[in-house]
Coordinates of C-alpha atoms in Angstrom, one line a residue:
X1 CA 117.3 30.4 38.4
X2 CA 119.7 31.4 35.7
X3 CA 120.8 27.8 35.2
X4 CA 117.1 26.7 35.3
X5 CA 116.2 29.2 32.6
X6 CA 119.1 28.2 30.4
X7 CA 118.2 24.5 30.8
X8 CA 114.6 25.2 30.0
X9 CA 115.6 27.2 26.9
X10 CA 118.0 24.4 25.8
X11 CA 115.3 21.7 26.2
X12 CA 112.7 23.8 24.3
X13 CA 115.2 24.3 21.4
X14 CA 116.0 20.6 21.4
X15 CA 112.3 19.7 21.3
X16 CA 111.8 22.0 18.3
X17 CA 114.7 20.4 16.5
X18 CA 113.3 16.9 17.3
X19 CA 109.8 17.9 16.1
X20 CA 111.3 19.1 12.8
X21 CA 113.3 15.9 12.4
X22 CA 110.2 13.8 13.2
X23 CA 108.2 15.8 10.7
X24 CA 110.7 15.1 7.9
X25 CA 110.7 11.4 8.7
X26 CA 106.9 11.4 8.6
X27 CA 107.0 13.1 5.2
X28 CA 109.4 10.5 3.9
X29 CA 107.4 7.6 5.2
X30 CA 104.2 9.0 3.6
X31 CA 106.0 9.7 0.3
X32 CA 107.2 6.1 0.3
X33 CA 103.6 5.0 1.1
X34 CA 102.3 6.9 -1.9
X35 CA 105.0 5.4 -4.1
X36 CA 104.3 1.8 -2.9
X37 CA 100.5 2.3 -3.3
X38 CA 100.5 4.1 -6.6
X39 CA 98.5 1.3 -8.3
X40 CA 96.0 1.2 -5.5
X41 CA 95.5 4.9 -5.7
X42 CA 95.1 4.6 -9.5
X43 CA 92.5 1.9 -9.1
X44 CA 90.6 3.8 -6.5
X45 CA 90.5 6.9 -8.7
X46 CA 89.5 4.8 -11.7
X47 CA 86.6 3.4 -9.6
X48 CA 85.4 6.9 -8.7
X49 CA 87.3 8.1 -5.7
X50 CA 87.8 11.8 -5.8
X51 CA 91.1 13.5 -5.3
X52 CA 89.8 14.9 -2.0
X53 CA 89.0 11.4 -0.7
X54 CA 92.6 10.2 -1.6
X55 CA 94.1 13.3 0.0
X56 CA 92.0 12.9 3.2
X57 CA 93.0 9.2 3.4
X58 CA 96.7 10.0 3.4
X59 CA 96.2 13.0 5.9
X60 CA 94.4 10.6 8.2
X61 CA 97.1 8.0 8.0
X62 CA 99.9 10.6 8.8
X63 CA 97.8 12.0 11.7
X64 CA 97.3 8.5 13.1
X65 CA 101.0 7.7 12.7
X66 CA 102.0 10.8 14.7
X67 CA 99.2 10.4 17.2
X68 CA 100.5 6.9 18.0
X69 CA 104.0 8.3 18.4
X70 CA 102.7 11.1 20.6
X71 CA 100.7 8.6 22.9
X72 CA 103.8 6.3 23.2
X73 CA 105.9 9.4 24.0
X74 CA 103.5 10.5 26.7
X75 CA 103.4 7.1 28.2
X76 CA 107.2 6.8 28.3
X77 CA 107.4 10.4 29.7
X78 CA 104.9 9.5 32.5
X79 CA 106.9 6.3 33.3
X80 CA 110.2 8.2 33.4
X81 CA 108.7 11.0 35.5
X82 CA 107.4 8.4 38.0
X83 CA 110.8 6.7 38.2
X84 CA 112.4 10.1 38.9
X85 CA 109.7 10.8 41.5
X86 CA 110.5 7.4 43.2
X87 CA 114.2 8.2 43.1
X88 CA 113.7 11.6 44.7
X89 CA 111.5 10.0 47.4
X90 CA 114.2 7.4 48.0
X91 CA 116.8 10.2 48.3
X92 CA 114.7 12.0 50.9
X93 CA 113.4 14.8 48.7
X94 CA 109.8 15.9 49.0
X95 CA 108.8 16.0 45.3
X96 CA 105.3 15.7 44.0
X97 CA 104.3 13.5 41.1
X98 CA 102.0 15.7 39.0
X99 CA 100.8 15.1 35.4
X100 CA 99.3 18.2 33.8
X101 CA 96.3 17.4 31.7
X102 CA 96.9 20.6 29.7
X103 CA 100.4 19.5 28.8
X104 CA 99.2 16.1 27.8
X105 CA 96.4 17.6 25.6
X106 CA 98.9 20.1 24.0
X107 CA 101.4 17.2 23.3
X108 CA 98.7 15.1 21.6
X109 CA 97.4 18.1 19.7
X110 CA 100.9 19.1 18.5
X111 CA 101.6 15.5 17.4
X112 CA 98.5 15.4 15.3
X113 CA 99.2 18.9 13.8
X114 CA 102.7 17.7 12.9
X115 CA 101.2 14.8 11.1
X116 CA 98.8 17.0 9.2
X117 CA 101.5 19.6 8.3
X118 CA 104.2 17.2 7.2
X119 CA 101.7 14.8 5.6
X120 CA 100.1 17.5 3.4
X121 CA 102.6 17.4 0.6
X122 CA 102.5 13.5 0.2
X123 CA 98.7 13.6 0.4
X124 CA 98.3 16.2 -2.3
X125 CA 100.9 14.4 -4.4
X126 CA 98.8 11.2 -4.1
X127 CA 95.6 13.0 -4.9
X128 CA 97.0 14.4 -8.1
X129 CA 98.1 11.1 -9.6
X130 CA 96.6 10.4 -13.0
X131 CA 94.6 7.1 -12.8
X132 CA 95.8 5.8 -16.1
X133 CA 99.5 6.5 -15.4
X134 CA 99.1 5.1 -11.8
X135 CA 97.6 1.8 -13.1
X136 CA 100.5 1.3 -15.5
X137 CA 103.1 2.0 -12.7
X138 CA 105.1 -1.0 -11.6

């Protein structure tokens, strides 16, 4: 059990590092999206969109981006787990193939929270753009 606990701790730490790296990538993608769409943001604000609407749009986009990644990751995890299950059956082991709905729910929730957390700064930055300056941006 000592090896199992050590492996579990190592995988948990690696998952935390991966989540941080993914969060930084999401933030950079969203900052780039703000930069590329500066004129669009300026136009929307000039036509009456509030800062809150702009912020919520970018938060929604970052959440959808991470939700998509989470769903793809879960699907790949289920496929890999099933392949391991088939390999274990072939090797004569009596393993069960079980997918925990709680784990799936937590994974999806954590992916959305990651998008919200790391998308907050770019969303606020987009919402604070001055419409006149943004419309002049090239």
